[in-house]
mmCIF file of C-alpha atoms in Angstrom:
data_model
loop_
_atom_site.group_PDB
_atom_site.id
_atom_site.type_symbol
_atom_site.label_atom_id
_atom_site.label_comp_id
_atom_site.label_asym_id
_atom_site.label_seq_id
_atom_site.Cartn_x
_atom_site.Cartn_y
_atom_site.Cartn_z
ATOM 1 C CA MET A 1 0.052 0.006 -0.008
ATOM 2 C CA SER A 2 1.134 3.496 -0.744
ATOM 3 C CA LEU A 3 -0.381 6.417 1.208
ATOM 4 C CA GLY A 4 -2.455 9.057 -0.614
ATOM 5 C CA ARG A 5 -3.810 9.772 -4.015
ATOM 6 C CA PRO A 6 -3.385 11.933 -7.079
ATOM 7 C CA LYS A 7 -4.880 15.297 -6.647
ATOM 8 C CA PRO A 8 -8.270 15.331 -8.572
ATOM 9 C CA PRO A 9 -9.345 18.584 -10.605
ATOM 10 C CA PRO A 10 -11.159 21.266 -8.661
ATOM 11 C CA LEU A 11 -14.795 21.853 -9.668
ATOM 12 C CA GLY A 12 -16.049 24.444 -12.117
ATOM 13 C CA GLN A 13 -15.947 28.217 -11.083
ATOM 14 C CA PRO A 14 -17.024 30.826 -10.950
ATOM 15 C CA LEU A 15 -19.760 30.020 -8.529
ATOM 16 C CA PRO A 16 -23.481 30.320 -9.614
ATOM 17 C CA ALA A 17 -25.090 33.512 -8.165
ATOM 18 C CA PRO A 18 -27.984 32.725 -5.740
ATOM 19 C CA ASN A 19 -31.274 32.807 -7.450
ATOM 20 C CA PRO A 20 -34.129 32.533 -5.063
ATOM 21 C CA ARG A 21 -36.860 33.676 -7.347
ATOM 22 C CA ARG A 22 -36.942 31.331 -10.473
ATOM 23 C CA SER A 23 -39.456 29.344 -12.584
ATOM 24 C CA MET A 24 -40.479 25.962 -11.333
ATOM 25 C CA SER A 25 -41.628 22.644 -12.591
ATOM 26 C CA THR A 26 -43.025 19.770 -10.575
ATOM 27 C CA ALA A 27 -42.065 16.059 -9.963
ATOM 28 C CA GLN A 28 -43.901 13.302 -8.574
ATOM 29 C CA ALA A 29 -42.136 11.973 -5.526
ATOM 30 C CA TYR A 30 -42.430 9.648 -2.519
ATOM 31 C CA ALA A 31 -41.759 11.607 0.660
ATOM 32 C CA ALA A 32 -42.227 11.606 4.640
ATOM 33 C CA THR A 33 -44.251 14.144 6.063
ATOM 34 C CA SER A 34 -43.267 13.350 9.799
ATOM 35 C CA PRO A 35 -41.060 10.900 11.530
ATOM 36 C CA THR A 36 -43.858 8.397 11.792
ATOM 37 C CA SER A 37 -45.757 8.970 8.302
ATOM 38 C CA GLY A 38 -43.683 6.434 6.276
ATOM 39 C CA LEU A 39 -43.386 7.331 2.582
ATOM 40 C CA LEU A 40 -46.291 8.722 0.719
ATOM 41 C CA PRO A 41 -46.862 9.956 -2.647
ATOM 42 C CA LEU A 42 -46.381 13.794 -2.983
ATOM 43 C CA ARG A 43 -46.027 16.324 -5.791
ATOM 44 C CA ILE A 44 -42.916 18.446 -5.418
ATOM 45 C CA GLU A 45 -41.377 21.554 -7.029
ATOM 46 C CA ARG A 46 -38.028 21.396 -9.027
ATOM 47 C CA ARG A 47 -36.331 24.542 -10.298
ATOM 48 C CA GLU A 48 -35.982 25.152 -14.028
ATOM 49 C CA PRO A 49 -32.616 24.409 -15.337
ATOM 50 C CA GLU A 50 -30.371 27.549 -14.812
ATOM 51 C CA PRO A 51 -27.362 28.224 -16.915
ATOM 52 C CA HIS A 52 -25.104 25.406 -15.329
ATOM 53 C CA ASP A 53 -27.972 23.098 -14.457
ATOM 54 C CA VAL A 54 -29.012 19.747 -15.897
ATOM 55 C CA GLU A 55 -32.409 18.289 -15.577
ATOM 56 C CA ILE A 56 -32.637 14.396 -15.196
ATOM 57 C CA ALA A 57 -35.434 12.063 -15.819
ATOM 58 C CA ILE A 58 -34.664 9.488 -12.859
ATOM 59 C CA ALA A 59 -34.875 6.005 -13.728
ATOM 60 C CA PHE A 60 -33.616 4.283 -10.673
ATOM 61 C CA CYS A 61 -32.785 5.191 -7.010
ATOM 62 C CA GLY A 62 -31.030 3.163 -4.389
ATOM 63 C CA LEU A 63 -32.161 2.758 -1.020
ATOM 64 C CA CYS A 64 -29.639 3.557 1.675
ATOM 65 C CA HIS A 65 -29.918 2.814 5.442
ATOM 66 C CA SER A 66 -29.115 6.660 5.941
ATOM 67 C CA ASP A 67 -32.387 7.375 4.217
ATOM 68 C CA VAL A 68 -34.246 5.285 7.023
ATOM 69 C CA HIS A 69 -32.215 7.326 9.773
ATOM 70 C CA ALA A 70 -33.112 10.665 7.988
ATOM 71 C CA VAL A 71 -36.861 9.812 7.390
ATOM 72 C CA ARG A 72 -37.501 8.641 10.857
ATOM 73 C CA SER A 73 -35.322 11.662 12.436
ATOM 74 C CA GLU A 74 -33.052 9.116 14.119
ATOM 75 C CA TRP A 75 -29.840 11.071 13.738
ATOM 76 C CA ARG A 76 -31.226 14.528 14.022
ATOM 77 C CA PRO A 77 -34.574 16.220 13.551
ATOM 78 C CA SER A 78 -35.370 16.316 9.899
ATOM 79 C CA ARG A 79 -37.303 19.009 8.027
ATOM 80 C CA TYR A 80 -40.447 17.789 6.259
ATOM 81 C CA PRO A 81 -41.547 16.938 3.757
ATOM 82 C CA LEU A 82 -38.557 15.053 3.003
ATOM 83 C CA VAL A 83 -37.766 13.146 -0.119
ATOM 84 C CA PRO A 84 -34.852 10.969 0.484
ATOM 85 C CA GLY A 85 -32.531 9.230 -2.028
ATOM 86 C CA HIS A 86 -28.856 9.968 -3.040
ATOM 87 C CA GLU A 87 -28.116 7.091 -5.494
ATOM 88 C CA ILE A 88 -29.622 8.398 -8.599
ATOM 89 C CA VAL A 89 -29.414 7.193 -12.223
ATOM 90 C CA GLY A 90 -31.232 8.573 -15.148
ATOM 91 C CA ARG A 91 -31.105 10.374 -18.430
ATOM 92 C CA VAL A 92 -30.357 14.127 -19.192
ATOM 93 C CA THR A 93 -33.577 15.803 -20.285
ATOM 94 C CA GLY A 94 -32.625 19.250 -20.373
ATOM 95 C CA ILE A 95 -29.584 21.580 -19.887
ATOM 96 C CA GLY A 96 -28.817 25.279 -19.094
ATOM 97 C CA GLN A 97 -27.260 27.398 -21.800
ATOM 98 C CA ASP A 98 -23.692 27.190 -20.384
ATOM 99 C CA VAL A 99 -23.580 23.452 -19.716
ATOM 100 C CA THR A 100 -20.500 21.854 -21.211
ATOM 101 C CA LEU A 101 -20.080 18.553 -19.414
ATOM 102 C CA HIS A 102 -23.336 16.800 -20.285
ATOM 103 C CA ALA A 103 -25.692 16.486 -23.153
ATOM 104 C CA ILE A 104 -29.412 15.525 -23.485
ATOM 105 C CA GLY A 105 -29.582 11.972 -23.626
ATOM 106 C CA ASP A 106 -26.611 11.015 -21.487
ATOM 107 C CA LEU A 107 -26.790 8.457 -18.838
ATOM 108 C CA VAL A 108 -25.710 10.222 -15.596
ATOM 109 C CA GLY A 109 -25.805 9.889 -11.904
ATOM 110 C CA VAL A 110 -26.220 12.068 -8.668
ATOM 111 C CA GLY A 111 -24.591 10.811 -5.456
ATOM 112 C CA CYS A 112 -24.533 12.296 -2.006
ATOM 113 C CA LEU A 113 -23.657 15.780 -3.061
ATOM 114 C CA VAL A 114 -25.204 18.483 -4.997
ATOM 115 C CA ASP A 115 -23.116 21.386 -4.199
ATOM 116 C CA SER A 116 -20.239 22.696 -1.861
ATOM 117 C CA CYS A 117 -18.511 25.982 -1.493
ATOM 118 C CA ARG A 118 -15.629 25.292 -4.148
ATOM 119 C CA GLU A 119 -13.356 27.791 -2.553
ATOM 120 C CA CYS A 120 -11.945 26.034 0.824
ATOM 121 C CA VAL A 121 -8.829 23.848 0.818
ATOM 122 C CA SER A 122 -10.784 20.619 0.739
ATOM 123 C CA CYS A 123 -12.693 21.665 -2.309
ATOM 124 C CA GLU A 124 -9.706 23.032 -4.246
ATOM 125 C CA GLU A 125 -8.189 19.593 -3.689
ATOM 126 C CA GLY A 126 -11.124 17.663 -4.974
ATOM 127 C CA LEU A 127 -12.559 16.523 -1.675
ATOM 128 C CA GLU A 128 -15.934 18.362 -1.636
ATOM 129 C CA GLN A 129 -17.289 15.706 0.970
ATOM 130 C CA TYR A 130 -15.179 17.312 3.526
ATOM 131 C CA CYS A 131 -15.936 21.130 2.506
ATOM 132 C CA GLU A 132 -14.994 23.273 5.207
ATOM 133 C CA ASN A 133 -18.005 25.479 4.810
ATOM 134 C CA GLY A 134 -20.550 22.585 4.625
ATOM 135 C CA SER A 135 -21.088 20.688 1.328
ATOM 136 C CA THR A 136 -24.948 20.484 0.254
ATOM 137 C CA GLY A 137 -26.348 17.046 0.484
ATOM 138 C CA THR A 138 -28.777 15.603 -2.106
ATOM 139 C CA TYR A 139 -31.699 15.695 0.437
ATOM 140 C CA GLY A 140 -32.690 17.323 3.741
ATOM 141 C CA VAL A 141 -30.168 19.924 3.681
ATOM 142 C CA PRO A 142 -30.815 23.794 3.349
ATOM 143 C CA ASP A 143 -29.445 25.004 -0.108
ATOM 144 C CA ARG A 144 -27.649 28.256 0.557
ATOM 145 C CA ARG A 145 -27.643 29.194 -3.247
ATOM 146 C CA ARG A 146 -31.562 28.925 -3.233
ATOM 147 C CA GLY A 147 -32.903 30.770 -0.147
ATOM 148 C CA GLY A 148 -32.221 27.942 2.205
ATOM 149 C CA GLU A 149 -35.017 25.750 1.207
ATOM 150 C CA PRO A 150 -34.244 21.917 1.725
ATOM 151 C CA THR A 151 -32.815 19.868 -1.039
ATOM 152 C CA GLN A 152 -35.149 16.902 -2.004
ATOM 153 C CA GLY A 153 -33.765 13.721 -3.283
ATOM 154 C CA GLY A 154 -34.193 11.061 -5.629
ATOM 155 C CA TYR A 155 -37.466 9.068 -4.847
ATOM 156 C CA ALA A 156 -38.885 11.290 -7.504
ATOM 157 C CA THR A 157 -39.453 11.491 -11.184
ATOM 158 C CA SER A 158 -36.860 14.186 -11.932
ATOM 159 C CA ILE A 159 -34.008 16.262 -10.319
ATOM 160 C CA VAL A 160 -32.199 19.275 -11.213
ATOM 161 C CA VAL A 161 -28.644 19.776 -10.404
ATOM 162 C CA ASP A 162 -25.375 21.762 -11.357
ATOM 163 C CA GLU A 163 -23.490 20.083 -14.056
ATOM 164 C CA ASN A 164 -20.344 19.915 -11.716
ATOM 165 C CA TYR A 165 -22.170 17.480 -9.510
ATOM 166 C CA CYS A 166 -23.651 15.458 -12.088
ATOM 167 C CA LEU A 167 -21.670 11.992 -12.769
ATOM 168 C CA ARG A 168 -21.302 10.324 -16.129
ATOM 169 C CA VAL A 169 -22.409 6.617 -15.764
ATOM 170 C CA PRO A 170 -20.733 4.271 -18.164
ATOM 171 C CA GLU A 171 -23.269 2.747 -20.656
ATOM 172 C CA SER A 172 -21.916 -0.585 -20.145
ATOM 173 C CA LEU A 173 -23.234 -0.811 -16.539
ATOM 174 C CA ASP A 174 -26.612 -1.951 -15.561
ATOM 175 C CA PRO A 175 -28.156 1.430 -14.641
ATOM 176 C CA ALA A 176 -30.224 -0.090 -11.806
ATOM 177 C CA ALA A 177 -27.470 -2.065 -10.454
ATOM 178 C CA ALA A 178 -24.964 1.028 -10.919
ATOM 179 C CA ALA A 179 -27.251 3.318 -8.710
ATOM 180 C CA PRO A 180 -25.707 2.133 -5.182
ATOM 181 C CA LEU A 181 -22.209 2.544 -6.383
ATOM 182 C CA LEU A 182 -22.926 6.395 -5.861
ATOM 183 C CA CYS A 183 -23.107 5.793 -2.134
ATOM 184 C CA ALA A 184 -21.962 2.319 -1.194
ATOM 185 C CA GLY A 185 -19.366 1.946 -3.903
ATOM 186 C CA ILE A 186 -17.831 5.197 -3.255
ATOM 187 C CA THR A 187 -17.714 4.840 0.499
ATOM 188 C CA VAL A 188 -15.619 1.798 0.206
ATOM 189 C CA TYR A 189 -13.652 2.698 -2.831
ATOM 190 C CA SER A 190 -12.169 5.997 -1.277
ATOM 191 C CA PRO A 191 -10.352 4.570 1.600
ATOM 192 C CA MET A 192 -9.006 1.731 -0.485
ATOM 193 C CA ARG A 193 -7.693 4.300 -3.034
ATOM 194 C CA TYR A 194 -6.388 6.601 -0.299
ATOM 195 C CA PHE A 195 -4.467 3.746 1.016
ATOM 196 C CA GLY A 196 -3.225 2.628 -2.389
ATOM 197 C CA VAL A 197 -4.489 -1.023 -2.277
ATOM 198 C CA GLU A 198 -2.795 -2.947 -5.097
ATOM 199 C CA ALA A 199 -2.006 -6.525 -6.088
ATOM 200 C CA GLY A 200 -0.401 -8.499 -3.298
ATOM 201 C CA ASP A 201 -1.849 -6.502 -0.491
ATOM 202 C CA SER A 202 -4.227 -8.257 1.935
ATOM 203 C CA VAL A 203 -7.675 -6.569 2.588
ATOM 204 C CA GLY A 204 -10.176 -7.273 5.369
ATOM 205 C CA VAL A 205 -13.859 -6.564 5.234
ATOM 206 C CA ALA A 206 -15.586 -6.541 8.504
ATOM 207 C CA GLY A 207 -19.413 -7.067 7.842
ATOM 208 C CA LEU A 208 -21.037 -8.293 4.681
ATOM 209 C CA GLY A 209 -23.947 -6.068 3.945
ATOM 210 C CA GLY A 210 -24.513 -3.280 1.420
ATOM 211 C CA LEU A 211 -21.062 -1.574 2.043
ATOM 212 C CA GLY A 212 -19.153 -4.970 2.510
ATOM 213 C CA HIS A 213 -20.198 -6.676 -0.371
ATOM 214 C CA MET A 214 -18.983 -3.751 -2.553
ATOM 215 C CA ALA A 215 -15.819 -3.797 -0.661
ATOM 216 C CA VAL A 216 -15.211 -7.450 -1.524
ATOM 217 C CA LYS A 217 -15.911 -6.819 -5.166
ATOM 218 C CA LEU A 218 -13.645 -3.589 -5.353
ATOM 219 C CA ALA A 219 -10.590 -5.024 -3.350
ATOM 220 C CA LYS A 220 -10.572 -8.143 -5.642
ATOM 221 C CA ALA A 221 -10.624 -6.158 -8.750
ATOM 222 C CA MET A 222 -7.682 -4.177 -7.269
ATOM 223 C CA GLY A 223 -5.796 -7.251 -7.036
ATOM 224 C CA ALA A 224 -5.974 -7.971 -3.264
ATOM 225 C CA GLU A 225 -6.349 -11.036 -1.279
ATOM 226 C CA VAL A 226 -9.667 -10.642 0.610
ATOM 227 C CA THR A 227 -10.401 -11.689 4.001
ATOM 228 C CA VAL A 228 -14.304 -11.366 5.138
ATOM 229 C CA PHE A 229 -14.904 -10.985 8.952
ATOM 230 C CA THR A 230 -18.367 -11.906 9.803
ATOM 231 C CA THR A 231 -20.307 -12.970 12.893
ATOM 232 C CA SER A 232 -22.486 -15.193 10.874
ATOM 233 C CA GLU A 233 -21.216 -18.572 9.722
ATOM 234 C CA GLY A 234 -23.948 -18.750 7.122
ATOM 235 C CA LYS A 235 -22.516 -15.902 5.233
ATOM 236 C CA ALA A 236 -19.365 -17.833 4.403
ATOM 237 C CA GLU A 237 -20.677 -19.324 1.055
ATOM 238 C CA ALA A 238 -22.130 -15.733 0.110
ATOM 239 C CA ALA A 239 -18.632 -14.049 0.729
ATOM 240 C CA ARG A 240 -16.742 -16.623 -1.355
ATOM 241 C CA ALA A 241 -19.188 -16.212 -3.978
ATOM 242 C CA LEU A 242 -18.445 -12.334 -4.177
ATOM 243 C CA GLY A 243 -14.747 -13.247 -4.346
ATOM 244 C CA ALA A 244 -13.462 -13.561 -0.921
ATOM 245 C CA ASP A 245 -10.354 -15.630 -0.552
ATOM 246 C CA ARG A 246 -10.833 -16.360 3.141
ATOM 247 C CA VAL A 247 -13.967 -16.174 5.608
ATOM 248 C CA VAL A 248 -13.210 -15.573 9.286
ATOM 249 C CA LEU A 249 -15.635 -16.151 11.880
ATOM 250 C CA SER A 250 -15.048 -12.870 14.145
ATOM 251 C CA SER A 251 -16.997 -14.522 17.215
ATOM 252 C CA ASP A 252 -14.619 -17.461 17.161
ATOM 253 C CA SER A 253 -11.512 -16.779 19.078
ATOM 254 C CA ALA A 254 -9.470 -19.476 17.599
ATOM 255 C CA SER A 255 -10.334 -18.511 13.895
ATOM 256 C CA MET A 256 -9.330 -14.912 14.707
ATOM 257 C CA ALA A 257 -6.193 -15.955 16.239
ATOM 258 C CA GLN A 258 -5.217 -17.931 12.969
ATOM 259 C CA ALA A 259 -5.776 -14.631 11.090
ATOM 260 C CA ARG A 260 -3.277 -12.625 13.159
ATOM 261 C CA ASP A 261 -0.771 -10.542 11.643
ATOM 262 C CA SER A 262 -2.221 -11.108 8.117
ATOM 263 C CA ILE A 263 -4.030 -8.067 7.179
ATOM 264 C CA ASP A 264 -3.001 -4.709 5.716
ATOM 265 C CA LEU A 265 -6.183 -2.783 5.713
ATOM 266 C CA ILE A 266 -9.500 -3.520 7.298
ATOM 267 C CA ILE A 267 -12.498 -1.936 5.909
ATOM 268 C CA ASP A 268 -15.022 -1.925 8.745
ATOM 269 C CA THR A 269 -18.443 -1.628 7.551
ATOM 270 C CA VAL A 270 -20.201 -2.672 10.881
ATOM 271 C CA ALA A 271 -22.831 -0.131 12.006
ATOM 272 C CA ALA A 272 -23.238 -1.643 15.514
ATOM 273 C CA ALA A 273 -20.799 -0.997 18.466
ATOM 274 C CA HIS A 274 -18.193 -3.689 18.545
ATOM 275 C CA ASP A 275 -14.825 -4.440 20.096
ATOM 276 C CA LEU A 276 -11.965 -3.669 17.715
ATOM 277 C CA GLY A 277 -9.368 -5.320 19.704
ATOM 278 C CA PRO A 278 -9.543 -8.690 17.922
ATOM 279 C CA TYR A 279 -9.474 -6.971 14.523
ATOM 280 C CA LEU A 280 -6.509 -4.878 15.269
ATOM 281 C CA ARG A 281 -4.585 -8.104 16.231
ATOM 282 C CA THR A 282 -4.894 -9.523 12.761
ATOM 283 C CA ILE A 283 -3.253 -6.298 11.118
ATOM 284 C CA ARG A 284 0.370 -6.257 10.045
ATOM 285 C CA ARG A 285 2.780 -3.620 11.002
ATOM 286 C CA ASP A 286 2.038 -0.354 9.344
ATOM 287 C CA GLY A 287 -1.618 -1.467 8.517
ATOM 288 C CA ALA A 288 -4.859 0.298 9.002
ATOM 289 C CA LEU A 289 -8.357 -0.170 10.169
ATOM 290 C CA ILE A 290 -10.769 2.295 8.661
ATOM 291 C CA GLN A 291 -14.274 2.597 10.175
ATOM 292 C CA LEU A 292 -17.217 3.223 7.653
ATOM 293 C CA GLY A 293 -19.970 1.960 9.625
ATOM 294 C CA LEU A 294 -21.420 4.480 12.106
ATOM 295 C CA PRO A 295 -22.909 2.837 15.391
ATOM 296 C CA PRO A 296 -25.913 4.698 17.029
ATOM 297 C CA GLY A 297 -23.983 4.638 20.304
ATOM 298 C CA ASP A 298 -20.436 4.756 21.509
ATOM 299 C CA MET A 299 -17.877 2.154 20.471
ATOM 300 C CA PRO A 300 -15.843 0.280 23.152
ATOM 301 C CA PRO A 301 -12.426 1.990 23.784
ATOM 302 C CA VAL A 302 -9.748 1.321 21.305
ATOM 303 C CA PRO A 303 -6.842 -0.448 22.759
ATOM 304 C CA VAL A 304 -4.112 2.102 22.165
ATOM 305 C CA GLY A 305 -1.319 -0.426 22.878
ATOM 306 C CA ALA A 306 -2.319 -2.611 19.992
ATOM 307 C CA LEU A 307 -1.838 0.638 17.619
ATOM 308 C CA ILE A 308 1.399 1.767 19.141
ATOM 309 C CA ARG A 309 2.889 -1.821 18.980
ATOM 310 C CA LYS A 310 2.599 -2.309 15.369
ATOM 311 C CA ARG A 311 2.319 1.388 14.105
ATOM 312 C CA ILE A 312 -1.289 0.760 12.979
ATOM 313 C CA ALA A 313 -3.388 3.535 11.916
ATOM 314 C CA TYR A 314 -7.205 3.856 12.882
ATOM 315 C CA GLY A 315 -9.517 6.322 11.212
ATOM 316 C CA GLY A 316 -12.665 6.945 9.415
ATOM 317 C CA SER A 317 -13.966 7.894 5.922
ATOM 318 C CA MET A 318 -16.990 8.841 4.183
ATOM 319 C CA ILE A 319 -17.929 9.271 0.401
ATOM 320 C CA GLY A 320 -15.582 10.563 -2.199
ATOM 321 C CA GLY A 321 -15.517 13.761 -3.998
ATOM 322 C CA ILE A 322 -16.778 14.183 -7.510
ATOM 323 C CA ALA A 323 -13.581 13.348 -9.320
ATOM 324 C CA GLU A 324 -12.932 10.218 -7.330
ATOM 325 C CA THR A 325 -16.571 9.058 -7.717
ATOM 326 C CA GLN A 326 -16.228 9.327 -11.446
ATOM 327 C CA GLU A 327 -12.812 7.426 -11.329
ATOM 328 C CA MET A 328 -14.710 4.859 -9.137
ATOM 329 C CA LEU A 329 -17.545 4.605 -11.882
ATOM 330 C CA GLU A 330 -14.977 4.125 -14.702
ATOM 331 C CA PHE A 331 -13.001 1.391 -12.626
ATOM 332 C CA CYS A 332 -16.263 -0.455 -12.146
ATOM 333 C CA ALA A 333 -17.161 -0.117 -15.899
ATOM 334 C CA GLU A 334 -13.682 -1.396 -16.641
ATOM 335 C CA HIS A 335 -13.999 -4.510 -14.254
ATOM 336 C CA ASN A 336 -17.678 -5.079 -14.827
ATOM 337 C CA ILE A 337 -18.685 -4.208 -11.182
ATOM 338 C CA THR A 338 -22.139 -3.332 -9.960
ATOM 339 C CA SER A 339 -24.102 -3.879 -6.670
ATOM 340 C CA ASP A 340 -26.177 -6.952 -6.120
ATOM 341 C CA ILE A 341 -29.750 -5.385 -5.844
ATOM 342 C CA GLU A 342 -33.397 -6.291 -5.419
ATOM 343 C CA MET A 343 -35.675 -3.902 -7.348
ATOM 344 C CA VAL A 344 -38.575 -2.608 -5.352
ATOM 345 C CA THR A 345 -41.648 -0.424 -6.539
ATOM 346 C CA ALA A 346 -43.129 2.573 -4.645
ATOM 347 C CA ASP A 347 -45.687 0.587 -2.786
ATOM 348 C CA GLN A 348 -43.001 -1.520 -1.358
ATOM 349 C CA LEU A 349 -40.838 1.262 -0.073
ATOM 350 C CA ASN A 350 -42.163 1.213 3.630
ATOM 351 C CA GLU A 351 -41.686 -2.537 3.790
ATOM 352 C CA ALA A 352 -38.311 -2.248 2.351
ATOM 353 C CA TYR A 353 -37.287 0.213 5.179
ATOM 354 C CA ASP A 354 -38.214 -2.341 7.731
ATOM 355 C CA ARG A 355 -36.518 -5.050 5.976
ATOM 356 C CA MET A 356 -33.154 -2.884 5.978
ATOM 357 C CA VAL A 357 -33.659 -2.329 9.504
ATOM 358 C CA ALA A 358 -33.869 -6.105 10.142
ATOM 359 C CA GLY A 359 -30.866 -6.710 7.901
ATOM 360 C CA ASP A 360 -33.286 -8.745 5.157
ATOM 361 C CA VAL A 361 -31.656 -7.635 1.930
ATOM 362 C CA LYS A 362 -28.896 -8.936 -0.289
ATOM 363 C CA TYR A 363 -27.440 -6.476 -0.782
ATOM 364 C CA ARG A 364 -29.125 -3.172 -1.745
ATOM 365 C CA PHE A 365 -32.667 -2.157 -2.569
ATOM 366 C CA VAL A 366 -33.259 -0.193 -5.759
ATOM 367 C CA LEU A 367 -36.502 1.771 -6.262
ATOM 368 C CA ASP A 368 -37.878 1.572 -9.838
ATOM 369 C CA ILE A 369 -39.073 5.121 -10.573
ATOM 370 C CA ALA A 370 -41.370 3.965 -13.245
ATOM 371 C CA SER A 371 -43.558 2.837 -10.373
ATOM 372 C CA VAL A 372 -43.568 6.226 -8.904
ATOM 373 C CA LYS A 373 -45.031 7.604 -12.171
ATOM 374 C CA GLU A 374 -47.563 4.827 -12.138
ATOM 375 C CA LYS A 375 -48.785 5.834 -8.680
ATOM 376 C CA ALA A 376 -49.113 9.374 -9.857
#
């Protein structure tokens, strides 16, 4: 592994001027109106494309577990009505007069970001996800360029975004199965890219859910030997089918002991509080454990001695910037990688949310937006 990554190009400037008064169109969507309402059909407003905007007819939108937290106000109070969805794939149907990056008919995607300040150090380095003035999420976030009204996401028939935050989706990828790449895919790709995973490295993946199954596929495509850590013995066959070279039952101390000093980088996707001590003992000198799963409560204390004795790095990571996400999509096209999905229709959304909470999905749900149109 070699730390760091090439500096991606900055996003386009100058910044668009705020335009709180503008013409509007409407889209059919599914939205929550309270923490307990569930998702209901609702018509919402979308702005008409401004000079640097693209209008997208959405075909598919992935369901992310963070959507559940937002809809139910579990992380923080949400502003309602709320249209979730930040794994969006569709076709460009309209462009502003100054758009140069996309054309009508292009297959495109929108991930977790629709804006950032473009002026801070992070934005200048192509790391908009860490914007020091606050990036603008695809839904549920006040849009400071448009009077502070909340953004609304992809469980809808259309969306309008700045061209610089719109991604090219390779035509060779299945568009529905590509949708979760825009969150789950980039979330695991970014730390592996940062740590320079390459052929001969050993990557561990803790947890085999929506993030974990993408980590296995991407690490294998990078040439790594992949070990899956799981608490469920029943997931061993599925892990190997995804490409894992080895499966270790993390609840079995003997199995964990056999894996000692064998891993260069662990991608930890577990979203429940868990003891990191056993995992750290599997890491070689100068290795790292990167936390992606966000537990609802505090984690047990990290055994600092385990870090010190082998110069192990422990850190966290989130999504990638726009340039890195584009790079990830092209890497996936080159290696024919998409997410394993189950398609759902609009009337199955609330059931799908309950199933996500119960862990009853292999491995990501994707909403067919044609069903949203039918309900309209």
